[in-house]
Amino acid sequence: MTKKEVLTMVRVFPLNDKYEKAFGKMFSDYYEELGCDEDADHLVNEYILPDLLAGLLRVDLIEEDGALCGFCIYQTDEPGNDWDFKDGWGDIREIYIVVSRRRKGLGKFLLYTAEMRLKESGVKDIYTASDGDAINFFAACGYELTDEECSELDCNVLVKKCGNGCKDCG
């Protein structure tokens, strides 16, 4: 290892009670960055956390060298969920890395971890409804932009089809 190389420790883990407030703060920062005018605290406390506890979605956090620096919210779309855009597909609903930790591969690591967990649960194909700079991020991670649009979110739909034994999925 050269003098310039620095080893970092990265950990991805499910949201738990210990990190609930920190997650809420990051989610508020995320919504502020997006320019959303919805009450982020209300969304976390009335939708995300109850859906997490009900097993309708998952929230993973990522930390680097002990510092919490991002999250990914994902689910398998099914009729029991409030959001069932593509029944049976994995859905990457939200992904966020704090500004100071971006462009280091943490977002890809977090996304690939969510994809792996979705595949382990039986999902074959995964999608996300995104726009703006996020499209480039997802494209760099193997997602393809489709002609499909999610009118409710006014976003493009990107897919990663893994049901045919692709090299990434085995």
mmCIF file with all atom_site columns, C-alpha atoms in Angstrom:
data_model
loop_
_atom_site.group_PDB
_atom_site.id
_atom_site.type_symbol
_atom_site.label_atom_id
_atom_site.label_alt_id
_atom_site.label_comp_id
_atom_site.label_asym_id
_atom_site.label_entity_id
_atom_site.label_seq_id
_atom_site.pdbx_PDB_ins_code
_atom_site.Cartn_x
_atom_site.Cartn_y
_atom_site.Cartn_z
_atom_site.occupancy
_atom_site.B_iso_or_equiv
_atom_site.pdbx_formal_charge
_atom_site.auth_seq_id
_atom_site.auth_comp_id
_atom_site.auth_asym_id
_atom_site.auth_atom_id
_atom_site.pdbx_PDB_model_num
ATOM 1   C CA . MET A 1 1   ? 0.000   0.000   0.000   1.00 0.00 ? 1   MET A CA 1
ATOM 2   C CA . THR A 1 2   ? 1.359   3.404   -0.943  1.00 0.00 ? 2   THR A CA 1
ATOM 3   C CA . LYS A 1 3   ? 1.308   6.411   1.349   1.00 0.00 ? 3   LYS A CA 1
ATOM 4   C CA . LYS A 1 4   ? -1.649  7.902   -0.553  1.00 0.00 ? 4   LYS A CA 1
ATOM 5   C CA . GLU A 1 5   ? -3.855  4.829   -0.192  1.00 0.00 ? 5   GLU A CA 1
ATOM 6   C CA . VAL A 1 6   ? -6.183  4.910   2.777   1.00 0.00 ? 6   VAL A CA 1
ATOM 7   C CA . LEU A 1 7   ? -8.274  1.962   3.869   1.00 0.00 ? 7   LEU A CA 1
ATOM 8   C CA . THR A 1 8   ? -11.848 2.741   4.811   1.00 0.00 ? 8   THR A CA 1
ATOM 9   C CA . MET A 1 9   ? -14.445 0.543   6.446   1.00 0.00 ? 9   MET A CA 1
ATOM 10  C CA . VAL A 1 10  ? -17.877 0.525   4.822   1.00 0.00 ? 10  VAL A CA 1
ATOM 11  C CA . ARG A 1 11  ? -20.903 -1.117  6.412   1.00 0.00 ? 11  ARG A CA 1
ATOM 12  C CA . VAL A 1 12  ? -24.458 -1.523  5.088   1.00 0.00 ? 12  VAL A CA 1
ATOM 13  C CA . PHE A 1 13  ? -27.115 -2.529  7.587   1.00 0.00 ? 13  PHE A CA 1
ATOM 14  C CA . PRO A 1 14  ? -30.894 -2.391  8.087   1.00 0.00 ? 14  PRO A CA 1
ATOM 15  C CA . LEU A 1 15  ? -32.376 0.670   9.784   1.00 0.00 ? 15  LEU A CA 1
ATOM 16  C CA . ASN A 1 16  ? -32.889 0.058   13.498  1.00 0.00 ? 16  ASN A CA 1
ATOM 17  C CA . ASP A 1 17  ? -34.072 2.069   16.502  1.00 0.00 ? 17  ASP A CA 1
ATOM 18  C CA . LYS A 1 18  ? -30.577 3.352   17.258  1.00 0.00 ? 18  LYS A CA 1
ATOM 19  C CA . TYR A 1 19  ? -30.382 5.140   13.892  1.00 0.00 ? 19  TYR A CA 1
ATOM 20  C CA . GLU A 1 20  ? -34.012 6.251   13.515  1.00 0.00 ? 20  GLU A CA 1
ATOM 21  C CA . LYS A 1 21  ? -33.380 9.949   14.297  1.00 0.00 ? 21  LYS A CA 1
ATOM 22  C CA . ALA A 1 22  ? -30.256 10.105  12.109  1.00 0.00 ? 22  ALA A CA 1
ATOM 23  C CA . PHE A 1 23  ? -32.205 8.507   9.259   1.00 0.00 ? 23  PHE A CA 1
ATOM 24  C CA . GLY A 1 24  ? -34.996 11.069  9.703   1.00 0.00 ? 24  GLY A CA 1
ATOM 25  C CA . LYS A 1 25  ? -32.473 13.906  9.488   1.00 0.00 ? 25  LYS A CA 1
ATOM 26  C CA . MET A 1 26  ? -30.869 12.450  6.348   1.00 0.00 ? 26  MET A CA 1
ATOM 27  C CA . PHE A 1 27  ? -34.302 11.953  4.779   1.00 0.00 ? 27  PHE A CA 1
ATOM 28  C CA . SER A 1 28  ? -35.142 15.610  5.499   1.00 0.00 ? 28  SER A CA 1
ATOM 29  C CA . ASP A 1 29  ? -31.838 16.693  3.932   1.00 0.00 ? 29  ASP A CA 1
ATOM 30  C CA . TYR A 1 30  ? -32.603 14.500  0.917   1.00 0.00 ? 30  TYR A CA 1
ATOM 31  C CA . TYR A 1 31  ? -36.067 16.018  0.456   1.00 0.00 ? 31  TYR A CA 1
ATOM 32  C CA . GLU A 1 32  ? -34.668 19.527  0.856   1.00 0.00 ? 32  GLU A CA 1
ATOM 33  C CA . GLU A 1 33  ? -32.035 18.805  -1.790  1.00 0.00 ? 33  GLU A CA 1
ATOM 34  C CA . LEU A 1 34  ? -34.753 17.547  -4.146  1.00 0.00 ? 34  LEU A CA 1
ATOM 35  C CA . GLY A 1 35  ? -36.758 20.721  -3.566  1.00 0.00 ? 35  GLY A CA 1
ATOM 36  C CA . CYS A 1 36  ? -39.772 18.810  -2.258  1.00 0.00 ? 36  CYS A CA 1
ATOM 37  C CA . ASP A 1 37  ? -42.253 20.822  -0.256  1.00 0.00 ? 37  ASP A CA 1
ATOM 38  C CA . GLU A 1 38  ? -43.744 17.839  1.581   1.00 0.00 ? 38  GLU A CA 1
ATOM 39  C CA . ASP A 1 39  ? -43.126 17.446  5.300   1.00 0.00 ? 39  ASP A CA 1
ATOM 40  C CA . ALA A 1 40  ? -40.283 14.909  5.402   1.00 0.00 ? 40  ALA A CA 1
ATOM 41  C CA . ASP A 1 41  ? -40.750 14.171  9.127   1.00 0.00 ? 41  ASP A CA 1
ATOM 42  C CA . HIS A 1 42  ? -44.402 13.341  8.484   1.00 0.00 ? 42  HIS A CA 1
ATOM 43  C CA . LEU A 1 43  ? -43.447 11.009  5.619   1.00 0.00 ? 43  LEU A CA 1
ATOM 44  C CA . VAL A 1 44  ? -40.876 9.205   7.765   1.00 0.00 ? 44  VAL A CA 1
ATOM 45  C CA . ASN A 1 45  ? -43.121 8.842   10.828  1.00 0.00 ? 45  ASN A CA 1
ATOM 46  C CA . GLU A 1 46  ? -46.448 8.172   9.121   1.00 0.00 ? 46  GLU A CA 1
ATOM 47  C CA . TYR A 1 47  ? -45.409 6.142   6.080   1.00 0.00 ? 47  TYR A CA 1
ATOM 48  C CA . ILE A 1 48  ? -41.824 4.915   5.929   1.00 0.00 ? 48  ILE A CA 1
ATOM 49  C CA . LEU A 1 49  ? -41.369 3.643   9.489   1.00 0.00 ? 49  LEU A CA 1
ATOM 50  C CA . PRO A 1 50  ? -44.830 1.991   9.705   1.00 0.00 ? 50  PRO A CA 1
ATOM 51  C CA . ASP A 1 51  ? -44.308 0.335   6.295   1.00 0.00 ? 51  ASP A CA 1
ATOM 52  C CA . LEU A 1 52  ? -40.860 -0.823  7.426   1.00 0.00 ? 52  LEU A CA 1
ATOM 53  C CA . LEU A 1 53  ? -42.301 -2.330  10.616  1.00 0.00 ? 53  LEU A CA 1
ATOM 54  C CA . ALA A 1 54  ? -45.076 -4.001  8.584   1.00 0.00 ? 54  ALA A CA 1
ATOM 55  C CA . GLY A 1 55  ? -42.480 -5.587  6.293   1.00 0.00 ? 55  GLY A CA 1
ATOM 56  C CA . LEU A 1 56  ? -43.742 -3.729  3.202   1.00 0.00 ? 56  LEU A CA 1
ATOM 57  C CA . LEU A 1 57  ? -40.399 -2.080  2.481   1.00 0.00 ? 57  LEU A CA 1
ATOM 58  C CA . ARG A 1 58  ? -36.787 -2.143  3.574   1.00 0.00 ? 58  ARG A CA 1
ATOM 59  C CA . VAL A 1 59  ? -34.438 0.629   4.569   1.00 0.00 ? 59  VAL A CA 1
ATOM 60  C CA . ASP A 1 60  ? -30.687 0.061   4.529   1.00 0.00 ? 60  ASP A CA 1
ATOM 61  C CA . LEU A 1 61  ? -28.181 2.546   5.884   1.00 0.00 ? 61  LEU A CA 1
ATOM 62  C CA . ILE A 1 62  ? -24.547 2.898   4.878   1.00 0.00 ? 62  ILE A CA 1
ATOM 63  C CA . GLU A 1 63  ? -21.701 4.183   6.982   1.00 0.00 ? 63  GLU A CA 1
ATOM 64  C CA . GLU A 1 64  ? -18.094 4.846   6.146   1.00 0.00 ? 64  GLU A CA 1
ATOM 65  C CA . ASP A 1 65  ? -15.532 4.690   8.941   1.00 0.00 ? 65  ASP A CA 1
ATOM 66  C CA . GLY A 1 66  ? -18.340 4.844   11.490  1.00 0.00 ? 66  GLY A CA 1
ATOM 67  C CA . ALA A 1 67  ? -20.029 7.914   9.960   1.00 0.00 ? 67  ALA A CA 1
ATOM 68  C CA . LEU A 1 68  ? -23.577 7.424   8.712   1.00 0.00 ? 68  LEU A CA 1
ATOM 69  C CA . CYS A 1 69  ? -23.645 8.704   5.144   1.00 0.00 ? 69  CYS A CA 1
ATOM 70  C CA . GLY A 1 70  ? -26.652 7.404   3.217   1.00 0.00 ? 70  GLY A CA 1
ATOM 71  C CA . PHE A 1 71  ? -29.721 5.245   2.853   1.00 0.00 ? 71  PHE A CA 1
ATOM 72  C CA . CYS A 1 72  ? -31.658 3.169   0.344   1.00 0.00 ? 72  CYS A CA 1
ATOM 73  C CA . ILE A 1 73  ? -35.398 2.475   0.531   1.00 0.00 ? 73  ILE A CA 1
ATOM 74  C CA . TYR A 1 74  ? -36.575 -0.468  -1.542  1.00 0.00 ? 74  TYR A CA 1
ATOM 75  C CA . GLN A 1 75  ? -39.340 -3.047  -1.773  1.00 0.00 ? 75  GLN A CA 1
ATOM 76  C CA . THR A 1 76  ? -40.894 -5.805  -3.791  1.00 0.00 ? 76  THR A CA 1
ATOM 77  C CA . ASP A 1 77  ? -44.008 -4.456  -5.495  1.00 0.00 ? 77  ASP A CA 1
ATOM 78  C CA . GLU A 1 78  ? -47.078 -6.469  -4.562  1.00 0.00 ? 78  GLU A CA 1
ATOM 79  C CA . PRO A 1 79  ? -50.788 -5.847  -4.101  1.00 0.00 ? 79  PRO A CA 1
ATOM 80  C CA . GLY A 1 80  ? -50.423 -5.410  -0.297  1.00 0.00 ? 80  GLY A CA 1
ATOM 81  C CA . ASN A 1 81  ? -48.221 -2.325  -0.755  1.00 0.00 ? 81  ASN A CA 1
ATOM 82  C CA . ASP A 1 82  ? -49.587 1.176   -1.212  1.00 0.00 ? 82  ASP A CA 1
ATOM 83  C CA . TRP A 1 83  ? -47.170 1.421   -4.114  1.00 0.00 ? 83  TRP A CA 1
ATOM 84  C CA . ASP A 1 84  ? -47.507 -1.451  -6.620  1.00 0.00 ? 84  ASP A CA 1
ATOM 85  C CA . PHE A 1 85  ? -46.358 -0.030  -9.953  1.00 0.00 ? 85  PHE A CA 1
ATOM 86  C CA . LYS A 1 86  ? -44.781 -3.225  -11.368 1.00 0.00 ? 86  LYS A CA 1
ATOM 87  C CA . ASP A 1 87  ? -46.182 -6.244  -9.535  1.00 0.00 ? 87  ASP A CA 1
ATOM 88  C CA . GLY A 1 88  ? -43.477 -8.739  -8.574  1.00 0.00 ? 88  GLY A CA 1
ATOM 89  C CA . TRP A 1 89  ? -40.580 -6.422  -9.450  1.00 0.00 ? 89  TRP A CA 1
ATOM 90  C CA . GLY A 1 90  ? -38.020 -5.006  -7.078  1.00 0.00 ? 90  GLY A CA 1
ATOM 91  C CA . ASP A 1 91  ? -38.368 -1.252  -6.671  1.00 0.00 ? 91  ASP A CA 1
ATOM 92  C CA . ILE A 1 92  ? -35.527 1.040   -5.660  1.00 0.00 ? 92  ILE A CA 1
ATOM 93  C CA . ARG A 1 93  ? -37.685 3.814   -4.223  1.00 0.00 ? 93  ARG A CA 1
ATOM 94  C CA . GLU A 1 94  ? -35.084 6.194   -2.823  1.00 0.00 ? 94  GLU A CA 1
ATOM 95  C CA . ILE A 1 95  ? -31.308 6.271   -2.580  1.00 0.00 ? 95  ILE A CA 1
ATOM 96  C CA . TYR A 1 96  ? -29.240 9.020   -1.024  1.00 0.00 ? 96  TYR A CA 1
ATOM 97  C CA . ILE A 1 97  ? -25.615 9.680   -0.126  1.00 0.00 ? 97  ILE A CA 1
ATOM 98  C CA . VAL A 1 98  ? -24.691 12.822  1.815   1.00 0.00 ? 98  VAL A CA 1
ATOM 99  C CA . VAL A 1 99  ? -23.000 15.395  -0.405  1.00 0.00 ? 99  VAL A CA 1
ATOM 100 C CA . SER A 1 100 ? -19.594 15.208  1.295   1.00 0.00 ? 100 SER A CA 1
ATOM 101 C CA . ARG A 1 101 ? -19.354 11.428  0.656   1.00 0.00 ? 101 ARG A CA 1
ATOM 102 C CA . ARG A 1 102 ? -20.424 11.309  -2.993  1.00 0.00 ? 102 ARG A CA 1
ATOM 103 C CA . ARG A 1 103 ? -18.353 10.119  -5.946  1.00 0.00 ? 103 ARG A CA 1
ATOM 104 C CA . LYS A 1 104 ? -16.576 7.475   -3.863  1.00 0.00 ? 104 LYS A CA 1
ATOM 105 C CA . GLY A 1 105 ? -18.628 4.435   -4.920  1.00 0.00 ? 105 GLY A CA 1
ATOM 106 C CA . LEU A 1 106 ? -20.799 4.367   -1.800  1.00 0.00 ? 106 LEU A CA 1
ATOM 107 C CA . GLY A 1 107 ? -24.034 4.822   -3.749  1.00 0.00 ? 107 GLY A CA 1
ATOM 108 C CA . LYS A 1 108 ? -23.197 1.927   -6.058  1.00 0.00 ? 108 LYS A CA 1
ATOM 109 C CA . PHE A 1 109 ? -22.232 -0.249  -3.109  1.00 0.00 ? 109 PHE A CA 1
ATOM 110 C CA . LEU A 1 110 ? -25.504 0.576   -1.357  1.00 0.00 ? 110 LEU A CA 1
ATOM 111 C CA . LEU A 1 111 ? -27.542 -0.010  -4.531  1.00 0.00 ? 111 LEU A CA 1
ATOM 112 C CA . TYR A 1 112 ? -25.851 -3.342  -5.275  1.00 0.00 ? 112 TYR A CA 1
ATOM 113 C CA . THR A 1 113 ? -26.523 -4.452  -1.695  1.00 0.00 ? 113 THR A CA 1
ATOM 114 C CA . ALA A 1 114 ? -30.237 -3.642  -2.078  1.00 0.00 ? 114 ALA A CA 1
ATOM 115 C CA . GLU A 1 115 ? -30.323 -5.462  -5.422  1.00 0.00 ? 115 GLU A CA 1
ATOM 116 C CA . MET A 1 116 ? -28.686 -8.517  -3.867  1.00 0.00 ? 116 MET A CA 1
ATOM 117 C CA . ARG A 1 117 ? -31.213 -8.569  -1.026  1.00 0.00 ? 117 ARG A CA 1
ATOM 118 C CA . LEU A 1 118 ? -34.106 -8.224  -3.475  1.00 0.00 ? 118 LEU A CA 1
ATOM 119 C CA . LYS A 1 119 ? -32.752 -11.111 -5.567  1.00 0.00 ? 119 LYS A CA 1
ATOM 120 C CA . GLU A 1 120 ? -32.301 -13.246 -2.447  1.00 0.00 ? 120 GLU A CA 1
ATOM 121 C CA . SER A 1 121 ? -36.005 -12.698 -1.752  1.00 0.00 ? 121 SER A CA 1
ATOM 122 C CA . GLY A 1 122 ? -36.938 -14.005 -5.221  1.00 0.00 ? 122 GLY A CA 1
ATOM 123 C CA . VAL A 1 123 ? -37.118 -10.850 -7.319  1.00 0.00 ? 123 VAL A CA 1
ATOM 124 C CA . LYS A 1 124 ? -35.937 -11.319 -10.913 1.00 0.00 ? 124 LYS A CA 1
ATOM 125 C CA . ASP A 1 125 ? -36.157 -7.770  -12.281 1.00 0.00 ? 125 ASP A CA 1
ATOM 126 C CA . ILE A 1 126 ? -35.678 -4.380  -10.650 1.00 0.00 ? 126 ILE A CA 1
ATOM 127 C CA . TYR A 1 127 ? -36.795 -0.875  -11.588 1.00 0.00 ? 127 TYR A CA 1
ATOM 128 C CA . THR A 1 128 ? -36.618 2.670   -10.376 1.00 0.00 ? 128 THR A CA 1
ATOM 129 C CA . ALA A 1 129 ? -38.599 5.791   -11.244 1.00 0.00 ? 129 ALA A CA 1
ATOM 130 C CA . SER A 1 130 ? -36.052 8.583   -11.552 1.00 0.00 ? 130 SER A CA 1
ATOM 131 C CA . ASP A 1 131 ? -35.171 11.760  -13.356 1.00 0.00 ? 131 ASP A CA 1
ATOM 132 C CA . GLY A 1 132 ? -32.398 14.322  -13.574 1.00 0.00 ? 132 GLY A CA 1
ATOM 133 C CA . ASP A 1 133 ? -28.877 13.324  -12.577 1.00 0.00 ? 133 ASP A CA 1
ATOM 134 C CA . ALA A 1 134 ? -30.170 10.097  -11.004 1.00 0.00 ? 134 ALA A CA 1
ATOM 135 C CA . ILE A 1 135 ? -30.707 8.669   -14.491 1.00 0.00 ? 135 ILE A CA 1
ATOM 136 C CA . ASN A 1 136 ? -26.957 8.807   -15.142 1.00 0.00 ? 136 ASN A CA 1
ATOM 137 C CA . PHE A 1 137 ? -26.242 7.134   -11.805 1.00 0.00 ? 137 PHE A CA 1
ATOM 138 C CA . PHE A 1 138 ? -28.638 4.264   -12.485 1.00 0.00 ? 138 PHE A CA 1
ATOM 139 C CA . ALA A 1 139 ? -27.381 3.879   -16.068 1.00 0.00 ? 139 ALA A CA 1
ATOM 140 C CA . ALA A 1 140 ? -23.834 3.537   -14.706 1.00 0.00 ? 140 ALA A CA 1
ATOM 141 C CA . CYS A 1 141 ? -25.171 0.756   -12.464 1.00 0.00 ? 141 CYS A CA 1
ATOM 142 C CA . GLY A 1 142 ? -26.638 -1.259  -15.339 1.00 0.00 ? 142 GLY A CA 1
ATOM 143 C CA . TYR A 1 143 ? -30.170 0.155   -15.556 1.00 0.00 ? 143 TYR A CA 1
ATOM 144 C CA . GLU A 1 144 ? -31.710 0.923   -18.929 1.00 0.00 ? 144 GLU A CA 1
ATOM 145 C CA . LEU A 1 145 ? -33.998 3.850   -19.598 1.00 0.00 ? 145 LEU A CA 1
ATOM 146 C CA . THR A 1 146 ? -37.339 2.688   -20.990 1.00 0.00 ? 146 THR A CA 1
ATOM 147 C CA . ASP A 1 147 ? -40.109 4.443   -22.886 1.00 0.00 ? 147 ASP A CA 1
ATOM 148 C CA . GLU A 1 148 ? -42.312 3.880   -19.852 1.00 0.00 ? 148 GLU A CA 1
ATOM 149 C CA . GLU A 1 149 ? -43.133 6.791   -17.571 1.00 0.00 ? 149 GLU A CA 1
ATOM 150 C CA . CYS A 1 150 ? -44.517 6.855   -14.071 1.00 0.00 ? 150 CYS A CA 1
ATOM 151 C CA . SER A 1 151 ? -47.194 9.524   -14.405 1.00 0.00 ? 151 SER A CA 1
ATOM 152 C CA . GLU A 1 152 ? -47.907 9.631   -10.668 1.00 0.00 ? 152 GLU A CA 1
ATOM 153 C CA . LEU A 1 153 ? -44.314 10.636  -9.930  1.00 0.00 ? 153 LEU A CA 1
ATOM 154 C CA . ASP A 1 154 ? -43.710 12.362  -13.273 1.00 0.00 ? 154 ASP A CA 1
ATOM 155 C CA . CYS A 1 155 ? -40.518 10.327  -13.713 1.00 0.00 ? 155 CYS A CA 1
ATOM 156 C CA . ASN A 1 156 ? -38.814 8.074   -16.207 1.00 0.00 ? 156 ASN A CA 1
ATOM 157 C CA . VAL A 1 157 ? -38.684 4.336   -15.536 1.00 0.00 ? 157 VAL A CA 1
ATOM 158 C CA . LEU A 1 158 ? -35.338 2.548   -15.661 1.00 0.00 ? 158 LEU A CA 1
ATOM 159 C CA . VAL A 1 159 ? -35.075 -1.221  -15.438 1.00 0.00 ? 159 VAL A CA 1
ATOM 160 C CA . LYS A 1 160 ? -32.457 -3.823  -14.695 1.00 0.00 ? 160 LYS A CA 1
ATOM 161 C CA . LYS A 1 161 ? -33.657 -7.164  -15.972 1.00 0.00 ? 161 LYS A CA 1
ATOM 162 C CA . CYS A 1 162 ? -31.913 -10.030 -14.292 1.00 0.00 ? 162 CYS A CA 1
ATOM 163 C CA . GLY A 1 163 ? -34.387 -12.861 -14.827 1.00 0.00 ? 163 GLY A CA 1
ATOM 164 C CA . ASN A 1 164 ? -32.490 -14.365 -17.777 1.00 0.00 ? 164 ASN A CA 1
ATOM 165 C CA . GLY A 1 165 ? -29.313 -15.370 -15.930 1.00 0.00 ? 165 GLY A CA 1
ATOM 166 C CA . CYS A 1 166 ? -27.379 -12.235 -16.772 1.00 0.00 ? 166 CYS A CA 1
ATOM 167 C CA . LYS A 1 167 ? -23.686 -12.138 -15.898 1.00 0.00 ? 167 LYS A CA 1
ATOM 168 C CA . ASP A 1 168 ? -24.329 -9.750  -12.996 1.00 0.00 ? 168 ASP A CA 1
ATOM 169 C CA . CYS A 1 169 ? -26.901 -11.993 -11.347 1.00 0.00 ? 169 CYS A CA 1
ATOM 170 C CA . GLY A 1 170 ? -25.825 -15.543 -12.063 1.00 0.00 ? 170 GLY A CA 1
#
